[in-house]
Tab-separated table of C-alpha atoms in Angstrom:
chain	number	residue	atom	x	y	z
H	268	UNK	CA	66.052	105.642	60.746
H	269	UNK	CA	65.684	109.311	61.633
H	270	UNK	CA	68.118	112.199	61.343
H	271	UNK	CA	67.829	113.345	64.959
H	272	UNK	CA	67.045	116.854	63.674
H	273	UNK	CA	63.652	117.953	64.979
H	274	UNK	CA	61.075	119.392	62.564
H	275	UNK	CA	62.908	117.629	59.715
H	276	UNK	CA	62.145	114.252	61.302
H	277	UNK	CA	58.626	115.308	62.153
H	278	UNK	CA	57.938	116.268	58.527
H	279	UNK	CA	59.797	113.662	56.482
H	280	UNK	CA	59.252	110.760	58.857
H	281	UNK	CA	61.267	107.575	58.815
H	282	UNK	CA	63.992	107.448	56.169
H	283	UNK	CA	63.543	104.139	54.333
H	284	UNK	CA	66.436	101.718	53.849
H	285	UNK	CA	68.110	101.564	50.439
H	286	UNK	CA	67.973	105.244	49.628
H	287	UNK	CA	70.752	107.759	49.035
H	288	UNK	CA	70.535	111.190	50.648
H	289	UNK	CA	72.673	114.175	49.686
H	290	UNK	CA	73.547	116.723	52.369
H	291	UNK	CA	74.521	119.791	50.394
H	292	UNK	CA	75.890	122.926	52.055
H	293	UNK	CA	76.748	126.371	50.772
H	294	UNK	CA	80.422	127.332	50.731
H	295	UNK	CA	81.461	128.402	54.204
H	296	UNK	CA	79.230	125.841	55.918
H	297	UNK	CA	80.987	122.569	56.700
H	298	UNK	CA	78.664	119.618	56.022
H	299	UNK	CA	80.664	117.268	58.290
H	300	UNK	CA	78.993	118.270	61.598
H	301	UNK	CA	75.597	117.552	60.037
H	302	UNK	CA	76.765	114.142	58.833
H	303	UNK	CA	78.327	113.341	62.192
H	304	UNK	CA	75.197	114.409	64.056
H	305	UNK	CA	72.938	112.231	61.907
H	306	UNK	CA	75.373	109.362	62.380
H	307	UNK	CA	75.344	109.830	66.142
H	308	UNK	CA	71.543	109.641	66.119
H	309	UNK	CA	71.723	106.406	64.107
H	310	UNK	CA	74.358	104.904	66.414
H	311	UNK	CA	72.232	105.731	69.453
H	312	UNK	CA	69.479	103.704	67.771
H	313	UNK	CA	71.812	100.717	67.542
H	314	UNK	CA	72.332	101.015	63.805
H	315	UNK	CA	75.713	100.110	62.368
H	316	UNK	CA	77.519	102.876	60.523
H	317	UNK	CA	80.480	103.308	58.218
H	318	UNK	CA	82.024	106.750	57.734
H	319	UNK	CA	84.232	107.062	54.666
H	320	UNK	CA	86.371	110.176	54.745
H	321	UNK	CA	88.492	111.486	51.878
H	322	UNK	CA	89.039	115.138	52.750
H	323	UNK	CA	90.649	115.010	56.180
H	324	UNK	CA	92.355	112.460	58.433
H	325	UNK	CA	90.048	110.045	60.274
H	326	UNK	CA	91.253	111.595	63.529
H	327	UNK	CA	89.760	114.914	62.403
H	328	UNK	CA	86.317	113.270	62.264
H	329	UNK	CA	86.707	112.032	65.841
H	330	UNK	CA	87.915	115.479	66.902
H	331	UNK	CA	84.997	117.234	65.203
H	332	UNK	CA	82.571	114.898	66.977
H	333	UNK	CA	84.301	115.649	70.263
H	334	UNK	CA	83.926	119.424	69.901
H	335	UNK	CA	80.218	118.789	69.302
H	336	UNK	CA	80.147	116.879	72.600
H	337	UNK	CA	79.702	113.487	70.937
H	338	UNK	CA	81.898	110.542	71.839
H	339	UNK	CA	82.420	108.138	68.954
H	340	UNK	CA	85.033	105.940	70.637
H	341	UNK	CA	82.561	103.624	72.367
H	342	UNK	CA	80.876	102.913	69.042
H	343	UNK	CA	84.230	102.215	67.416
H	344	UNK	CA	85.116	99.905	70.292
H	345	UNK	CA	82.021	97.746	69.864
H	346	UNK	CA	82.327	97.854	66.069
H	347	UNK	CA	79.062	99.639	65.453
H	348	UNK	CA	81.081	102.420	63.824
H	349	UNK	CA	83.902	102.004	61.360
H	350	UNK	CA	85.760	104.986	59.997
H	351	UNK	CA	87.332	104.272	56.605
H	352	UNK	CA	90.382	106.365	55.747
H	353	UNK	CA	90.301	107.292	52.053
H	354	UNK	CA	92.386	110.400	52.690
H	355	UNK	CA	95.891	109.171	53.483
H	356	UNK	CA	96.075	107.272	50.188
H	357	UNK	CA	94.927	110.371	48.362
H	358	UNK	CA	97.719	112.579	49.661
H	359	UNK	CA	100.235	109.735	49.842
H	360	UNK	CA	100.915	109.348	53.547
H	361	UNK	CA	100.959	106.323	55.819
H	362	UNK	CA	97.811	105.505	57.786
H	363	UNK	CA	97.485	103.696	61.121
H	364	UNK	CA	93.741	103.296	60.692
H	365	UNK	CA	92.127	99.867	60.730
H	366	UNK	CA	90.149	100.521	57.545
H	367	UNK	CA	92.108	102.154	54.749
H	368	UNK	CA	91.548	102.634	51.033
H	369	UNK	CA	95.108	102.466	49.717
H	370	UNK	CA	94.256	103.906	46.325
H	371	UNK	CA	91.109	106.044	46.523
H	372	UNK	CA	91.614	107.307	42.956
H	373	UNK	CA	89.826	104.183	41.770
H	374	UNK	CA	86.247	104.197	43.109
H	375	UNK	CA	86.187	100.404	42.873
H	376	UNK	CA	88.714	100.293	45.733
H	377	UNK	CA	86.407	102.378	47.945
H	378	UNK	CA	83.557	100.002	47.153
H	379	UNK	CA	85.705	96.944	47.961
H	380	UNK	CA	86.799	98.359	51.320
H	381	UNK	CA	83.181	99.109	52.303
H	382	UNK	CA	81.963	95.717	51.143
H	383	UNK	CA	84.635	94.036	53.275
H	384	UNK	CA	82.734	95.276	56.292
H	385	UNK	CA	80.113	92.593	56.694
H	386	UNK	CA	77.219	94.175	58.455
H	387	UNK	CA	76.336	97.792	57.894
H	388	UNK	CA	73.116	99.806	57.969
H	389	UNK	CA	74.187	103.307	57.052
H	390	UNK	CA	77.052	104.688	55.046
H	391	UNK	CA	78.374	108.242	55.287
H	392	UNK	CA	80.514	109.578	52.443
H	393	UNK	CA	82.526	112.652	53.333
H	394	UNK	CA	82.747	114.068	50.766
H	395	UNK	CA	81.469	114.156	47.224
H	396	UNK	CA	83.213	117.501	46.664
H	397	UNK	CA	86.695	116.101	47.325
H	398	UNK	CA	85.970	113.227	44.998
H	399	UNK	CA	85.034	115.622	42.187
H	400	UNK	CA	88.117	117.730	42.884
H	401	UNK	CA	90.141	114.558	42.436
H	402	UNK	CA	88.360	113.030	39.451
H	403	UNK	CA	86.651	116.034	37.837
H	404	UNK	CA	83.436	114.016	37.474
H	405	UNK	CA	81.094	112.495	40.016
H	406	UNK	CA	80.302	109.572	37.722
H	407	UNK	CA	82.410	106.849	39.385
H	408	UNK	CA	81.232	107.803	42.851
H	409	UNK	CA	77.571	107.935	41.826
H	410	UNK	CA	77.904	104.442	40.418
H	411	UNK	CA	79.261	102.974	43.620
H	412	UNK	CA	76.555	104.773	45.609
H	413	UNK	CA	73.992	103.115	43.350
H	414	UNK	CA	75.518	99.721	44.126
H	415	UNK	CA	75.842	100.393	47.851
H	416	UNK	CA	72.332	101.696	48.422
H	417	UNK	CA	70.949	98.300	47.487
H	418	UNK	CA	72.315	97.126	50.817
H	419	UNK	CA	72.229	100.205	53.032
H	420	UNK	CA	71.129	103.812	53.458
H	421	UNK	CA	73.708	106.223	52.070
H	422	UNK	CA	74.340	109.801	53.197
H	423	UNK	CA	76.736	111.813	51.067
H	424	UNK	CA	78.182	115.125	52.155
H	425	UNK	CA	78.679	117.826	49.594
H	426	UNK	CA	80.064	121.370	49.806
H	427	UNK	CA	78.481	123.072	46.828
H	428	UNK	CA	81.467	125.134	45.693
H	429	UNK	CA	81.183	126.918	42.392
H	430	UNK	CA	80.981	123.805	40.241
H	431	UNK	CA	79.403	123.826	36.818
H	432	UNK	CA	75.615	123.668	37.028
H	433	UNK	CA	75.746	120.544	34.900
H	434	UNK	CA	77.822	118.719	37.517
H	435	UNK	CA	75.625	119.852	40.416
H	436	UNK	CA	72.555	118.675	38.511
H	437	UNK	CA	74.161	115.346	37.732
H	438	UNK	CA	74.978	114.826	41.409
H	439	UNK	CA	71.528	115.748	42.660
H	440	UNK	CA	69.866	113.451	40.139
H	441	UNK	CA	71.870	110.581	41.596
H	442	UNK	CA	70.158	110.898	44.984
H	443	UNK	CA	66.698	110.019	46.282
H	444	UNK	CA	66.703	112.975	48.611
H	445	UNK	CA	68.561	116.283	48.724
H	446	UNK	CA	68.830	118.318	51.921
H	447	UNK	CA	70.302	121.779	51.421
H	448	UNK	CA	71.825	123.832	54.223
H	449	UNK	CA	72.389	127.477	53.412
H	450	UNK	CA	72.680	130.875	55.061
H	451	UNK	CA	69.740	133.252	54.982
H	452	UNK	CA	70.315	136.937	55.649
H	453	UNK	CA	67.653	138.305	57.915
H	454	UNK	CA	67.062	141.844	59.105
H	455	UNK	CA	70.466	142.071	60.728
H	456	UNK	CA	71.851	138.619	61.358
H	457	UNK	CA	72.572	135.628	59.160
H	458	UNK	CA	70.909	132.348	60.129
H	459	UNK	CA	71.401	128.870	58.715
H	460	UNK	CA	68.430	126.954	57.399
H	461	UNK	CA	67.988	123.406	56.235
H	462	UNK	CA	65.692	123.020	53.220
H	463	UNK	CA	64.549	119.667	51.909
H	464	UNK	CA	64.948	120.210	48.167
H	465	UNK	CA	63.795	116.747	47.226
H	466	UNK	CA	62.344	113.855	49.232
H	467	UNK	CA	61.885	110.947	46.855
H	468	UNK	CA	59.788	108.714	49.086
H	469	UNK	CA	57.231	111.172	50.363
H	470	UNK	CA	55.247	114.104	49.087
H	471	UNK	CA	56.008	117.070	51.313
H	472	UNK	CA	55.202	120.741	51.442
H	473	UNK	CA	58.085	123.183	51.329
H	474	UNK	CA	59.544	123.994	54.723
H	475	UNK	CA	62.740	125.251	56.306
H	476	UNK	CA	64.401	124.256	59.547
H	477	UNK	CA	66.562	126.851	61.361
H	478	UNK	CA	69.718	125.017	62.374
H	479	UNK	CA	72.942	125.720	64.213
H	480	UNK	CA	75.905	123.562	65.119
H	481	UNK	CA	76.513	124.098	68.803
H	482	UNK	CA	79.912	123.173	70.187
H	483	UNK	CA	79.254	121.396	72.424
H	484	UNK	CA	75.680	120.354	71.731
H	485	UNK	CA	75.710	119.272	68.093
H	486	UNK	CA	73.133	120.184	65.461
H	487	UNK	CA	70.094	121.835	66.995
H	488	UNK	CA	66.973	123.468	65.688
H	489	UNK	CA	67.980	126.906	66.809
H	490	UNK	CA	66.146	130.132	67.590
H	491	UNK	CA	68.333	133.158	68.312
H	492	UNK	CA	65.872	134.932	70.568
H	493	UNK	CA	62.934	133.875	72.680
H	494	UNK	CA	61.606	136.629	74.875
H	495	UNK	CA	60.434	136.211	78.443
H	496	UNK	CA	58.418	139.201	79.549
H	497	UNK	CA	55.736	140.133	82.042
H	498	UNK	CA	54.902	142.497	84.906
H	499	UNK	CA	57.188	143.363	87.816
H	500	UNK	CA	57.798	140.507	90.244
H	501	UNK	CA	55.892	137.900	88.208
H	502	UNK	CA	58.858	135.513	88.270
H	503	UNK	CA	60.479	136.186	84.899
H	504	UNK	CA	64.042	135.663	86.115
H	505	UNK	CA	63.065	132.417	87.831
H	506	UNK	CA	61.360	131.329	84.614
H	507	UNK	CA	64.486	132.122	82.568
H	508	UNK	CA	66.536	130.147	85.090
H	509	UNK	CA	64.095	127.242	85.063
H	510	UNK	CA	64.125	127.096	81.255
H	511	UNK	CA	67.879	127.396	80.932
H	512	UNK	CA	70.869	125.179	81.059
H	513	UNK	CA	72.894	128.244	82.032
H	514	UNK	CA	71.636	131.694	82.879
H	515	UNK	CA	72.817	135.021	84.157
H	516	UNK	CA	70.819	137.840	85.520
H	517	UNK	CA	71.725	141.446	86.068
H	518	UNK	CA	69.819	142.228	89.172
H	519	UNK	CA	69.795	144.603	92.095
H	520	UNK	CA	68.060	143.456	95.283
H	521	UNK	CA	66.347	140.615	93.438
H	522	UNK	CA	64.828	142.598	90.617
H	523	UNK	CA	66.131	142.539	87.077
H	524	UNK	CA	67.430	145.904	85.933
H	525	UNK	CA	68.896	145.097	82.540
H	526	UNK	CA	68.445	141.670	81.046
H	527	UNK	CA	68.279	138.020	82.014
H	528	UNK	CA	70.027	135.838	79.526
H	529	UNK	CA	69.881	132.081	79.305
H	530	UNK	CA	70.212	129.155	76.956
H	531	UNK	CA	67.493	126.612	76.412
H	532	UNK	CA	68.256	123.108	75.189
H	533	UNK	CA	65.181	120.913	75.041
H	534	UNK	CA	64.324	117.861	72.943
H	535	UNK	CA	66.491	118.893	69.996
H	536	UNK	CA	65.541	122.578	70.194
H	537	UNK	CA	67.977	125.239	71.298
H	538	UNK	CA	67.387	128.943	71.856
H	539	UNK	CA	68.816	131.992	73.519
H	540	UNK	CA	66.418	133.383	76.063
H	541	UNK	CA	66.129	137.103	76.769
H	542	UNK	CA	64.280	138.040	79.940
H	543	UNK	CA	63.151	141.658	80.109
H	544	UNK	CA	62.773	143.790	83.225
H	545	UNK	CA	59.170	144.310	84.286
H	546	UNK	CA	59.218	147.767	85.809
H	547	UNK	CA	57.814	150.521	83.658
H	548	UNK	CA	60.910	152.659	84.097
H	549	UNK	CA	62.755	150.138	81.919
H	550	UNK	CA	60.254	150.242	79.083
H	551	UNK	CA	62.504	152.326	76.802
H	552	UNK	CA	64.976	149.451	76.476
H	553	UNK	CA	62.248	146.874	75.792
H	554	UNK	CA	62.310	147.764	72.113
H	555	UNK	CA	65.971	146.733	71.836
H	556	UNK	CA	65.536	143.554	73.828
H	557	UNK	CA	62.412	142.441	72.010
H	558	UNK	CA	63.493	143.171	68.452
H	559	UNK	CA	63.723	140.092	66.197
H	560	UNK	CA	62.365	137.704	68.834
H	561	UNK	CA	60.767	134.593	67.341
H	562	UNK	CA	58.460	133.755	70.241
H	563	UNK	CA	57.313	135.185	73.554
H	564	UNK	CA	56.716	133.673	76.971
H	565	UNK	CA	54.492	135.927	79.050
H	566	UNK	CA	54.926	135.359	82.767
H	567	UNK	CA	52.153	136.489	85.097
H	568	UNK	CA	51.673	136.199	88.845
H	569	UNK	CA	48.597	133.972	89.214
H	570	UNK	CA	47.649	135.690	92.462
H	571	UNK	CA	47.795	139.236	91.074
H	572	UNK	CA	45.132	139.650	88.390
H	573	UNK	CA	45.442	143.418	88.813
H	574	UNK	CA	48.788	143.191	86.963
H	575	UNK	CA	47.269	141.548	83.881
H	576	UNK	CA	46.639	144.884	82.185
H	577	UNK	CA	50.339	145.626	82.508
H	578	UNK	CA	51.071	142.130	81.145
H	579	UNK	CA	49.084	142.854	78.017
H	580	UNK	CA	50.693	146.246	77.691
H	581	UNK	CA	54.085	144.540	77.730
H	582	UNK	CA	52.993	142.231	74.949
H	583	UNK	CA	52.169	145.197	72.806
H	584	UNK	CA	55.336	147.095	73.777
H	585	UNK	CA	57.457	144.108	72.803
H	586	UNK	CA	55.483	143.754	69.542
H	587	UNK	CA	54.649	140.199	70.517
H	588	UNK	CA	51.291	140.012	68.776
H	589	UNK	CA	51.716	137.929	65.658
H	590	UNK	CA	54.483	135.831	67.208
H	591	UNK	CA	53.844	132.532	68.960
H	592	UNK	CA	52.911	133.387	72.565
H	593	UNK	CA	52.655	131.078	75.552
H	594	UNK	CA	51.628	132.217	79.005
H	595	UNK	CA	53.230	130.963	82.212
H	596	UNK	CA	50.671	131.363	84.984
H	597	UNK	CA	53.317	131.482	87.676
H	598	UNK	CA	53.186	131.154	91.468
H	599	UNK	CA	50.448	128.542	91.222
H	600	UNK	CA	51.521	127.332	94.678
H	601	UNK	CA	50.195	130.488	96.330
H	602	UNK	CA	47.010	129.986	98.280
H	603	UNK	CA	45.199	132.800	96.534
H	604	UNK	CA	46.351	131.851	93.029
H	605	UNK	CA	43.606	132.015	90.427
H	606	UNK	CA	42.702	128.921	88.445
H	607	UNK	CA	43.942	128.569	84.871
H	608	UNK	CA	40.428	129.111	83.544
H	609	UNK	CA	40.004	132.289	85.556
H	610	UNK	CA	43.388	133.573	84.341
H	611	UNK	CA	42.479	132.801	80.736
H	612	UNK	CA	39.267	134.716	81.122
H	613	UNK	CA	40.876	137.737	82.767
H	614	UNK	CA	43.796	137.891	80.328
H	615	UNK	CA	41.455	137.539	77.329
H	616	UNK	CA	44.220	136.684	74.895
H	617	UNK	CA	43.531	134.966	71.566
H	618	UNK	CA	42.069	131.521	72.105
H	619	UNK	CA	45.051	129.593	70.724
H	620	UNK	CA	47.422	131.118	73.305
H	621	UNK	CA	48.005	128.405	75.899
H	622	UNK	CA	48.146	129.235	79.600
H	623	UNK	CA	50.394	126.836	81.532
H	624	UNK	CA	50.481	126.580	85.331
H	625	UNK	CA	54.031	126.976	86.698
H	626	UNK	CA	55.951	127.326	89.916
H	627	UNK	CA	59.154	128.628	88.369
H	628	UNK	CA	61.320	128.632	91.499
H	629	UNK	CA	60.641	124.913	91.869
H	630	UNK	CA	60.857	124.328	88.086
H	631	UNK	CA	57.314	122.985	88.160
H	632	UNK	CA	55.283	123.077	84.951
H	633	UNK	CA	58.273	124.130	82.897
H	634	UNK	CA	58.262	121.051	80.672
H	635	UNK	CA	54.674	121.565	79.654
H	636	UNK	CA	55.498	125.206	78.919
H	637	UNK	CA	58.425	124.158	76.724
H	638	UNK	CA	56.311	121.561	74.932
H	639	UNK	CA	53.679	124.182	74.115
H	640	UNK	CA	56.385	126.600	72.993
H	641	UNK	CA	58.282	124.166	70.772
H	642	UNK	CA	55.068	122.862	69.312
H	643	UNK	CA	54.281	126.425	68.184
H	644	UNK	CA	57.790	127.014	66.884
H	645	UNK	CA	57.392	123.991	64.622
H	646	UNK	CA	54.408	125.412	62.785
I	260	UNK	CA	82.097	137.256	46.176
I	261	UNK	CA	82.624	137.973	49.832
I	262	UNK	CA	79.528	137.788	51.994
I	263	UNK	CA	78.547	140.520	54.436
I	264	UNK	CA	79.706	138.400	57.346
I	265	UNK	CA	83.109	137.867	55.771
I	266	UNK	CA	83.502	141.581	55.106
I	267	UNK	CA	82.551	142.424	58.685
I	268	UNK	CA	84.940	139.833	60.036
I	269	UNK	CA	87.710	141.374	57.928
I	270	UNK	CA	87.026	144.728	59.609
I	271	UNK	CA	87.233	143.116	63.043
I	272	UNK	CA	90.490	141.412	62.075
I	273	UNK	CA	91.929	144.830	61.237
I	274	UNK	CA	91.098	145.904	64.789
I	275	UNK	CA	92.788	142.811	66.151
I	276	UNK	CA	96.035	144.000	64.618
I	277	UNK	CA	96.081	146.979	66.925
I	278	UNK	CA	97.969	146.495	70.129
I	279	UNK	CA	95.956	145.808	73.276
I	280	UNK	CA	92.664	144.908	71.583
I	281	UNK	CA	91.734	141.463	72.778
I	282	UNK	CA	88.489	140.929	70.953
I	283	UNK	CA	85.695	142.673	69.127
I	284	UNK	CA	82.234	142.086	67.724
I	285	UNK	CA	79.573	143.681	65.571
I	286	UNK	CA	76.333	143.307	67.488
I	287	UNK	CA	72.825	144.176	66.342
I	288	UNK	CA	71.178	146.780	68.540
I	289	UNK	CA	68.782	144.004	69.501
I	290	UNK	CA	71.630	141.948	70.982
I	291	UNK	CA	72.111	139.316	68.304
I	292	UNK	CA	75.659	138.731	67.092
I	293	UNK	CA	76.311	139.792	63.497
I	294	UNK	CA	80.043	139.027	63.400
I	295	UNK	CA	82.624	138.386	66.069
I	296	UNK	CA	86.324	137.983	66.597
I	297	UNK	CA	86.515	137.132	70.271
I	298	UNK	CA	88.706	134.867	72.366
I	299	UNK	CA	87.392	131.301	72.464
I	300	UNK	CA	86.421	131.377	76.103
I	301	UNK	CA	84.188	134.422	75.704
I	302	UNK	CA	80.478	133.663	75.426
I	303	UNK	CA	79.732	135.827	72.391
I	304	UNK	CA	75.960	135.468	72.506
I	305	UNK	CA	75.843	136.679	76.076
I	306	UNK	CA	78.302	139.508	75.447
I	307	UNK	CA	76.159	140.581	72.496
I	308	UNK	CA	72.964	140.615	74.532
I	309	UNK	CA	74.557	142.566	77.367
I	310	UNK	CA	76.368	145.078	75.124
I	311	UNK	CA	73.103	145.926	73.391
I	312	UNK	CA	71.359	146.304	76.751
I	313	UNK	CA	74.161	148.560	77.988
I	314	UNK	CA	73.985	150.706	74.866
I	315	UNK	CA	70.189	150.856	75.003
I	316	UNK	CA	70.222	151.879	78.664
I	317	UNK	CA	72.803	154.617	78.139
I	318	UNK	CA	70.950	155.876	75.093
I	319	UNK	CA	67.795	156.123	77.163
I	320	UNK	CA	69.712	157.967	79.892
I	321	UNK	CA	71.067	160.384	77.280
I	322	UNK	CA	67.593	161.083	75.934
I	323	UNK	CA	66.347	161.587	79.503
I	324	UNK	CA	69.144	164.087	80.172
I	325	UNK	CA	68.208	165.820	76.940
I	326	UNK	CA	71.853	166.216	76.007
I	327	UNK	CA	71.932	164.784	72.518
I	328	UNK	CA	73.362	161.627	70.995
I	329	UNK	CA	75.792	159.244	72.669
I	330	UNK	CA	79.193	158.944	71.086
I	331	UNK	CA	80.360	155.816	72.865
I	332	UNK	CA	80.116	153.850	76.073
I	333	UNK	CA	83.335	153.018	77.860
I	334	UNK	CA	83.396	150.620	80.777
I	335	UNK	CA	86.530	150.388	82.883
I	336	UNK	CA	86.740	146.872	84.173
I	337	UNK	CA	89.413	145.446	86.474
I	338	UNK	CA	91.168	143.552	83.710
I	339	UNK	CA	89.782	145.171	80.586
I	340	UNK	CA	88.377	148.284	79.020
I	341	UNK	CA	85.162	147.669	77.136
I	342	UNK	CA	84.167	150.168	74.467
I	343	UNK	CA	80.903	150.197	72.535
I	344	UNK	CA	79.924	152.632	69.817
I	345	UNK	CA	77.018	152.861	67.441
I	346	UNK	CA	77.664	151.659	63.902
I	347	UNK	CA	74.626	152.876	62.035
I	348	UNK	CA	70.986	152.441	62.943
I	349	UNK	CA	71.103	148.719	63.399
I	350	UNK	CA	74.480	147.816	64.853
I	351	UNK	CA	77.061	148.455	67.537
I	352	UNK	CA	80.797	147.879	67.449
I	353	UNK	CA	82.119	146.468	70.720
I	354	UNK	CA	85.790	146.016	71.560
I	355	UNK	CA	87.603	144.795	74.607
I	356	UNK	CA	91.128	146.045	75.251
I	357	UNK	CA	93.641	145.601	78.037
I	358	UNK	CA	93.268	148.224	80.800
I	359	UNK	CA	96.531	149.948	79.863
I	360	UNK	CA	95.468	150.443	76.228
I	361	UNK	CA	95.871	153.826	74.612
I	362	UNK	CA	92.226	154.853	74.569
I	363	UNK	CA	92.707	157.702	72.086
I	364	UNK	CA	94.289	155.391	69.553
I	365	UNK	CA	91.566	152.818	70.171
I	366	UNK	CA	88.799	155.359	69.513
I	367	UNK	CA	90.366	156.550	66.268
I	368	UNK	CA	90.674	152.990	65.003
I	369	UNK	CA	87.164	152.049	66.071
I	370	UNK	CA	85.711	155.122	64.379
I	371	UNK	CA	87.463	154.160	61.154
I	372	UNK	CA	86.063	150.646	61.373
I	373	UNK	CA	82.598	152.014	62.137
I	374	UNK	CA	82.605	153.917	58.832
I	375	UNK	CA	83.273	150.724	56.906
I	376	UNK	CA	80.871	148.644	58.983
I	377	UNK	CA	78.070	151.121	58.267
I	378	UNK	CA	78.766	150.835	54.572
I	379	UNK	CA	78.781	147.037	54.688
I	380	UNK	CA	75.551	146.805	56.665
I	381	UNK	CA	73.969	149.537	54.589
I	382	UNK	CA	72.104	151.512	57.288
């Protein structure tokens, strides 16, 4: 199976059966959306899942999935998903759920309820933290995970509150893989990153995946700012629109005067797109718009090579050199459009900068552009 | 210990207690949201991007006029008054109030918050 989270999947590959994975989040980050998203990816691949929840009602899991834009009901209907309520018994209320652990204080009861379900590929335990709060030691839970992973893949969710280091170590040792999600303070903003702390089945280099839970949208590899820039009338606004699921533009008579803003959602990647104006009179605000961008799309008019000097000037004004850059050679449908090779030659950008033919108003060539962009964002 | 984001959110919550303020956000001057306390239906990422653009454009106009620093930008909108003021080198405080809000009171409160926000962000 795979987690459905890009970059992570690309690096760690297929998760083998019979392993236990810990999803550990810093306080303030709820691990449940990550668990639910991974489960949704598994369900879409026709795997059977069980979700054991002990820290909120089962209905809260369905609701959380719904806000992420995921519908679990069809999987529950065809029995590929079973949600096991280990919460009601804990707080002593009645449960109308089909699968209930009457007395979750004894881990054996949780095990029995899961084993009653005949066929299952993946188990989600939400959460280890609540179990420790209840029992003061993870021991019992770790033992049942050991038993269960002989038959299935186990994902356990864990909010790493300020527990004793000894306990945290004991928990992590009980898992084949540990994925940590924590906030990282950048220049101004705080972003969330997923770090694989331990992958038991594969030797991997250290890496970090920028993530965000979009509601709706689910867990995405997320980039807060991708810049679209280029000379006047090159088709930047059309490019922003073509890349976006939703976009607005502040324009007067068809030319952007402030900022185009859009959202990209493509093959597991999500980003906010900032499109700059192209006219020189707006250059003073470029520095604000470009600051902290993670990648740049340079849009040029393929039929106007005389504007390429301005295009390169904009790259330097937006401090794009050093960031991943992809070029959209736009208006390729014009009769006098230069060939890609000719554009490459005239632009004379570093060799690894790809130049993609596009016709932005018809959304032509946009996929290739996005593939080149995301491929560079993964490095 | 409280994180920066939590501290900033606490400042915004204080603003929310003032009559007529419907939402507020601390936005980086580059448009990215640092902290926000906005109504659910408001697209915070877009508001952030546009507020920063607005501030940047007015700042440029001020420099062009050669008349010194900007104190704040106030936009009178049909159903709201939008106020943005600088909060240190890196951030802006943006607040949206109902059109009949007492602007004087709003400014005083925002300036108080700005002092704290600058301290929290550190520049």
